[in-house]
Amino acid sequence: MRRALRPVLLAAALALPGAALAAPPIVPGFNANSFAGNDDQSTGPVAFGFSFNFFGTTYTQAYVNNNGNITFANPLGTFTPFAITNPTGNPLIAPFFADVDTRTGNLVTYGTGTFAGHDAFGVNWPEVGYFPTSTNLLNDFQLLLVDRSDIAPGDADIYFNYGSMQWETGGASGGSGGLGGTCARVGFNNGAGTSYEVPGSGTCGALIDGGPNQLRTASNVGVPGQYLFQVRDGDVITNTPEPASLAILGLALAGLAAARRRR
């Protein structure tokens, strides 16, 4: 049975000035494993440490793909992003699907840990460059998959967390200097066509710093630079992103993240 996405209303938030200056919501840790510098490679299956019901199929592991995503059926070496809304045959979660090149500069890291008292699995793309071995522009982003079996077996929360995002495409995807061409995609797909992409996904100039949907300040929960997708009974709840504004809750979370980085 095909499962539908269930939209929910965005929680009310109190807008405060200076939201764009809030500390990025990237959570420290989840870096016990480093993925050797590479172009278009993937890890073998990596265990989460818990069960995850994604559109009716339960997973306990995924492939970490260097190009800004994880997949569940097979590794994915594709470097030019395709529309996540298309049936892929390979369930995918992509905080930033584009041509990451880590042969120069920082490496992708991943591992298990905890988040807000729950078991979690995370992947970090910490200020990574783009193909070919270019680091003049850098992207800083993170994927968290958080166990919520306290609600029901298989439930989870998916977080996309962003810092500065400066490039949108690789040189083999029609881009020049990290810009233009076939641009990055952000979202998820169950492999059979049920999917979601954030506003601006696939649109050049939209997701990078200064763009109309810039990821470093966009949110669907009032926390600049953070998207949250709750997975309940296999269905994914999506919110409509608001213009970045710092809610009181967001301020508290951002302050906590900043405090952790100072320790």
Short mmCIF file of C-alpha atoms in Angstrom, two decimals:
data_model
loop_
_atom_site.label_atom_id
_atom_site.label_comp_id
_atom_site.label_asym_id
_atom_site.label_seq_id
_atom_site.Cartn_x
_atom_site.Cartn_y
_atom_site.Cartn_z
CA MET A 1 0.00 0.00 0.00
CA ARG A 2 1.44 3.35 -1.02
CA ARG A 3 1.90 5.63 1.94
CA ALA A 4 1.21 9.33 1.72
CA LEU A 5 3.08 12.22 3.31
CA ARG A 6 1.10 13.77 6.13
CA PRO A 7 1.38 17.59 6.32
CA VAL A 8 1.07 19.27 9.69
CA LEU A 9 0.76 22.89 10.74
CA LEU A 10 3.94 24.76 11.56
CA ALA A 11 4.30 25.42 15.27
CA ALA A 12 3.76 29.05 16.20
CA ALA A 13 6.98 30.93 16.79
CA LEU A 14 7.97 34.35 18.10
CA ALA A 15 10.18 36.08 15.54
CA LEU A 16 13.23 37.85 16.89
CA PRO A 17 15.68 40.09 15.02
CA GLY A 18 19.07 38.76 13.95
CA ALA A 19 17.92 35.24 13.11
CA ALA A 20 20.51 34.90 10.36
CA LEU A 21 23.23 35.35 12.99
CA ALA A 22 22.08 32.44 15.14
CA ALA A 23 24.61 29.67 15.76
CA PRO A 24 24.17 26.82 13.28
CA PRO A 25 22.23 23.85 14.71
CA ILE A 26 24.87 21.26 13.75
CA VAL A 27 25.24 18.84 16.67
CA PRO A 28 28.77 17.95 17.83
CA GLY A 29 29.88 14.33 17.61
CA PHE A 30 28.76 11.47 15.36
CA ASN A 31 32.32 11.35 14.06
CA ALA A 32 33.74 8.06 15.34
CA ASN A 33 34.25 6.96 11.74
CA SER A 34 35.95 8.90 8.96
CA PHE A 35 35.24 8.13 5.32
CA ALA A 36 38.58 8.26 3.46
CA GLY A 37 38.93 11.13 1.01
CA ASN A 38 37.23 10.20 -2.24
CA ASP A 39 35.09 11.24 -5.18
CA ASP A 40 31.67 9.55 -5.65
CA GLN A 41 32.30 6.64 -3.29
CA SER A 42 30.09 4.98 -0.65
CA THR A 43 30.60 3.05 2.54
CA GLY A 44 29.35 -0.47 3.01
CA PRO A 45 26.18 -0.90 5.06
CA VAL A 46 26.47 1.03 8.33
CA ALA A 47 24.29 0.05 11.32
CA PHE A 48 22.17 2.70 13.07
CA GLY A 49 21.88 0.80 16.34
CA PHE A 50 18.07 0.84 16.16
CA SER A 51 15.20 0.03 13.79
CA PHE A 52 13.73 2.63 11.45
CA ASN A 53 10.35 2.21 9.71
CA PHE A 54 10.62 4.27 6.50
CA PHE A 55 7.44 4.12 4.41
CA GLY A 56 6.51 0.69 5.70
CA THR A 57 9.92 -0.99 5.39
CA THR A 58 12.07 -1.40 8.48
CA TYR A 59 15.78 -0.68 8.15
CA THR A 60 18.66 -1.09 10.59
CA GLN A 61 21.47 0.13 8.32
CA ALA A 62 22.22 2.35 5.34
CA TYR A 63 24.97 3.27 2.89
CA VAL A 64 26.70 6.60 3.50
CA ASN A 65 27.31 8.20 0.11
CA ASN A 66 29.95 10.90 -0.18
CA ASN A 67 27.69 13.00 -2.40
CA GLY A 68 25.45 14.27 0.39
CA ASN A 69 23.00 11.43 1.01
CA ILE A 70 22.32 8.00 2.47
CA THR A 71 20.54 5.14 0.69
CA PHE A 72 19.01 1.91 1.91
CA ALA A 73 18.96 -0.64 -0.93
CA ASN A 74 22.29 0.02 -2.66
CA PRO A 75 25.17 2.49 -2.59
CA LEU A 76 24.77 5.56 -4.81
CA GLY A 77 27.73 7.01 -6.69
CA THR A 78 25.71 9.40 -8.88
CA PHE A 79 27.29 12.86 -8.78
CA THR A 80 24.83 14.91 -10.85
CA PRO A 81 21.68 15.22 -8.74
CA PHE A 82 18.43 13.91 -10.19
CA ALA A 83 14.91 14.90 -9.16
CA ILE A 84 14.25 13.18 -5.85
CA THR A 85 10.57 13.13 -6.75
CA ASN A 86 11.28 10.48 -9.40
CA PRO A 87 11.02 6.75 -8.54
CA THR A 88 14.59 5.64 -7.87
CA GLY A 89 14.25 2.03 -6.72
CA ASN A 90 16.64 2.97 -3.94
CA PRO A 91 15.16 4.74 -0.87
CA LEU A 92 17.17 7.88 -0.22
CA ILE A 93 17.55 10.65 2.36
CA ALA A 94 19.53 13.61 1.06
CA PRO A 95 20.43 16.69 3.10
CA PHE A 96 22.42 17.98 0.08
CA PHE A 97 22.68 15.76 -2.99
CA ALA A 98 25.50 17.20 -5.12
CA ASP A 99 29.06 16.41 -6.19
CA VAL A 100 31.06 16.47 -2.95
CA ASP A 101 34.79 15.85 -3.42
CA THR A 102 36.81 15.10 -0.29
CA ARG A 103 40.12 14.18 -1.94
CA THR A 104 41.21 17.63 -0.74
CA GLY A 105 40.10 19.21 2.53
CA ASN A 106 37.78 17.82 5.18
CA LEU A 107 36.39 14.29 5.27
CA VAL A 108 32.87 12.97 5.78
CA THR A 109 32.40 11.48 9.25
CA TYR A 110 29.63 9.35 10.72
CA GLY A 111 28.69 7.35 13.77
CA THR A 112 26.21 6.67 16.53
CA GLY A 113 25.51 8.72 19.64
CA THR A 114 22.62 10.34 21.45
CA PHE A 115 20.48 13.39 20.79
CA ALA A 116 18.08 14.81 23.38
CA GLY A 117 18.33 11.56 25.32
CA HIS A 118 17.58 9.30 22.34
CA ASP A 119 19.84 6.95 20.40
CA ALA A 120 20.88 8.55 17.12
CA PHE A 121 22.93 8.03 13.99
CA GLY A 122 24.60 10.97 12.32
CA VAL A 123 26.58 11.85 9.20
CA ASN A 124 28.65 15.04 8.98
CA TRP A 125 29.81 16.86 5.87
CA PRO A 126 32.01 19.43 7.68
CA GLU A 127 32.95 22.29 5.35
CA VAL A 128 33.47 20.01 2.36
CA GLY A 129 34.44 21.04 -1.14
CA TYR A 130 33.19 20.09 -4.59
CA PHE A 131 34.45 18.38 -7.75
CA PRO A 132 37.16 18.63 -8.93
CA THR A 133 39.10 18.90 -5.62
CA SER A 134 37.87 22.46 -5.09
CA THR A 135 37.82 24.11 -1.67
CA ASN A 136 37.42 27.79 -2.52
CA LEU A 137 33.76 27.38 -1.52
CA LEU A 138 32.69 25.05 1.29
CA ASN A 139 29.46 23.48 2.56
CA ASP A 140 28.78 22.53 6.18
CA PHE A 141 25.83 20.20 6.81
CA GLN A 142 24.65 17.22 8.83
CA LEU A 143 22.08 14.44 8.77
CA LEU A 144 20.71 13.04 12.04
CA LEU A 145 18.44 10.01 12.31
CA VAL A 146 17.04 9.88 15.86
CA ASP A 147 15.35 6.84 17.37
CA ARG A 148 11.83 7.57 18.64
CA SER A 149 10.80 4.06 19.62
CA ASP A 150 9.60 5.71 22.84
CA ILE A 151 6.57 6.72 20.74
CA ALA A 152 6.20 3.50 18.73
CA PRO A 153 8.57 0.84 17.37
CA GLY A 154 10.33 2.07 14.24
CA ASP A 155 9.46 5.75 14.73
CA ALA A 156 12.27 8.26 14.19
CA ASP A 157 13.06 11.93 13.63
CA ILE A 158 15.12 13.04 10.62
CA TYR A 159 17.10 16.27 11.04
CA PHE A 160 18.83 18.21 8.28
CA ASN A 161 21.20 20.72 9.94
CA TYR A 162 23.10 23.42 8.06
CA GLY A 163 25.88 25.91 8.56
CA SER A 164 27.29 27.99 5.71
CA MET A 165 26.42 26.57 2.26
CA GLN A 166 28.52 28.23 -0.44
CA TRP A 167 28.46 25.93 -3.50
CA GLU A 168 25.66 24.15 -5.35
CA THR A 169 27.18 21.97 -8.06
CA GLY A 170 30.31 20.21 -9.22
CA GLY A 171 32.33 20.84 -12.34
CA ALA A 172 31.11 17.62 -14.01
CA SER A 173 27.45 18.66 -13.55
CA GLY A 174 27.59 21.73 -15.76
CA GLY A 175 28.74 24.07 -13.04
CA SER A 176 31.55 26.58 -13.00
CA GLY A 177 33.34 27.51 -9.80
CA GLY A 178 30.75 25.61 -7.75
CA LEU A 179 27.78 27.47 -9.20
CA GLY A 180 25.20 26.91 -11.95
CA GLY A 181 24.65 23.78 -13.98
CA THR A 182 22.50 20.99 -12.54
CA CYS A 183 22.13 22.12 -8.96
CA ALA A 184 21.77 20.35 -5.62
CA ARG A 185 18.67 18.52 -4.43
CA VAL A 186 17.43 18.23 -0.83
CA GLY A 187 14.76 15.80 0.34
CA PHE A 188 13.87 12.11 0.53
CA ASN A 189 12.26 9.31 -1.48
CA ASN A 190 10.90 5.87 -0.60
CA GLY A 191 12.27 4.50 -3.89
CA ALA A 192 8.82 4.10 -5.45
CA GLY A 193 7.90 7.73 -6.04
CA THR A 194 6.59 8.89 -2.66
CA SER A 195 8.91 11.78 -1.94
CA TYR A 196 9.49 15.31 -0.75
CA GLU A 197 11.90 18.08 -1.72
CA VAL A 198 12.39 21.32 0.21
CA PRO A 199 11.55 24.64 -1.47
CA GLY A 200 14.39 25.68 -3.78
CA SER A 201 15.64 22.13 -4.32
CA GLY A 202 17.14 21.81 -7.80
CA THR A 203 16.99 25.57 -8.42
CA CYS A 204 20.36 27.20 -8.98
CA GLY A 205 21.07 30.04 -6.59
CA ALA A 206 18.22 29.14 -4.24
CA LEU A 207 19.81 27.02 -1.48
CA ILE A 208 23.23 28.60 -1.08
CA ASP A 209 24.06 31.50 1.22
CA GLY A 210 22.17 34.60 0.12
CA GLY A 211 19.63 32.64 -1.96
CA PRO A 212 15.85 32.96 -1.53
CA ASN A 213 15.70 29.53 0.15
CA GLN A 214 19.16 29.57 1.71
CA LEU A 215 19.60 26.48 3.84
CA ARG A 216 21.60 28.20 6.56
CA THR A 217 18.49 30.16 7.63
CA ALA A 218 15.58 28.12 6.21
CA SER A 219 13.53 25.95 8.57
CA ASN A 220 10.22 24.17 8.99
CA VAL A 221 10.40 24.34 12.80
CA GLY A 222 11.51 27.91 13.51
CA VAL A 223 15.18 27.04 14.08
CA PRO A 224 17.34 28.70 11.39
CA GLY A 225 19.29 26.11 9.45
CA GLN A 226 17.25 23.11 10.56
CA TYR A 227 14.63 20.91 8.92
CA LEU A 228 12.84 18.27 11.00
CA PHE A 229 10.85 15.42 9.48
CA GLN A 230 9.05 13.20 11.98
CA VAL A 231 8.51 9.60 10.89
CA ARG A 232 5.50 8.04 12.59
CA ASP A 233 4.19 4.57 11.75
CA GLY A 234 6.29 4.70 8.58
CA ASP A 235 4.77 7.96 7.32
CA VAL A 236 6.86 11.12 7.07
CA ILE A 237 5.38 14.36 8.44
CA THR A 238 6.46 17.44 6.51
CA ASN A 239 6.02 21.09 7.45
CA THR A 240 5.98 24.09 5.13
CA PRO A 241 9.18 26.07 5.76
CA GLU A 242 8.76 29.62 7.05
CA PRO A 243 11.12 32.54 6.36
CA ALA A 244 13.96 32.14 8.80
CA SER A 245 13.01 33.62 12.15
CA LEU A 246 14.38 32.81 15.56
CA ALA A 247 11.73 31.43 17.90
CA ILE A 248 12.27 31.29 21.66
CA LEU A 249 12.68 27.54 21.39
CA GLY A 250 15.11 27.99 18.53
CA LEU A 251 17.12 30.49 20.54
CA ALA A 252 17.41 28.01 23.40
CA LEU A 253 18.51 25.19 21.11
CA ALA A 254 21.00 27.39 19.28
CA GLY A 255 22.42 28.59 22.58
CA LEU A 256 22.85 25.02 23.76
CA ALA A 257 24.67 24.09 20.57
CA ALA A 258 26.96 27.11 20.93
CA ALA A 259 27.70 26.20 24.55
CA ARG A 260 28.61 22.64 23.56
CA ARG A 261 31.06 23.94 20.95
CA ARG A 262 32.74 26.18 23.53
CA ARG A 263 33.37 23.30 25.94
#
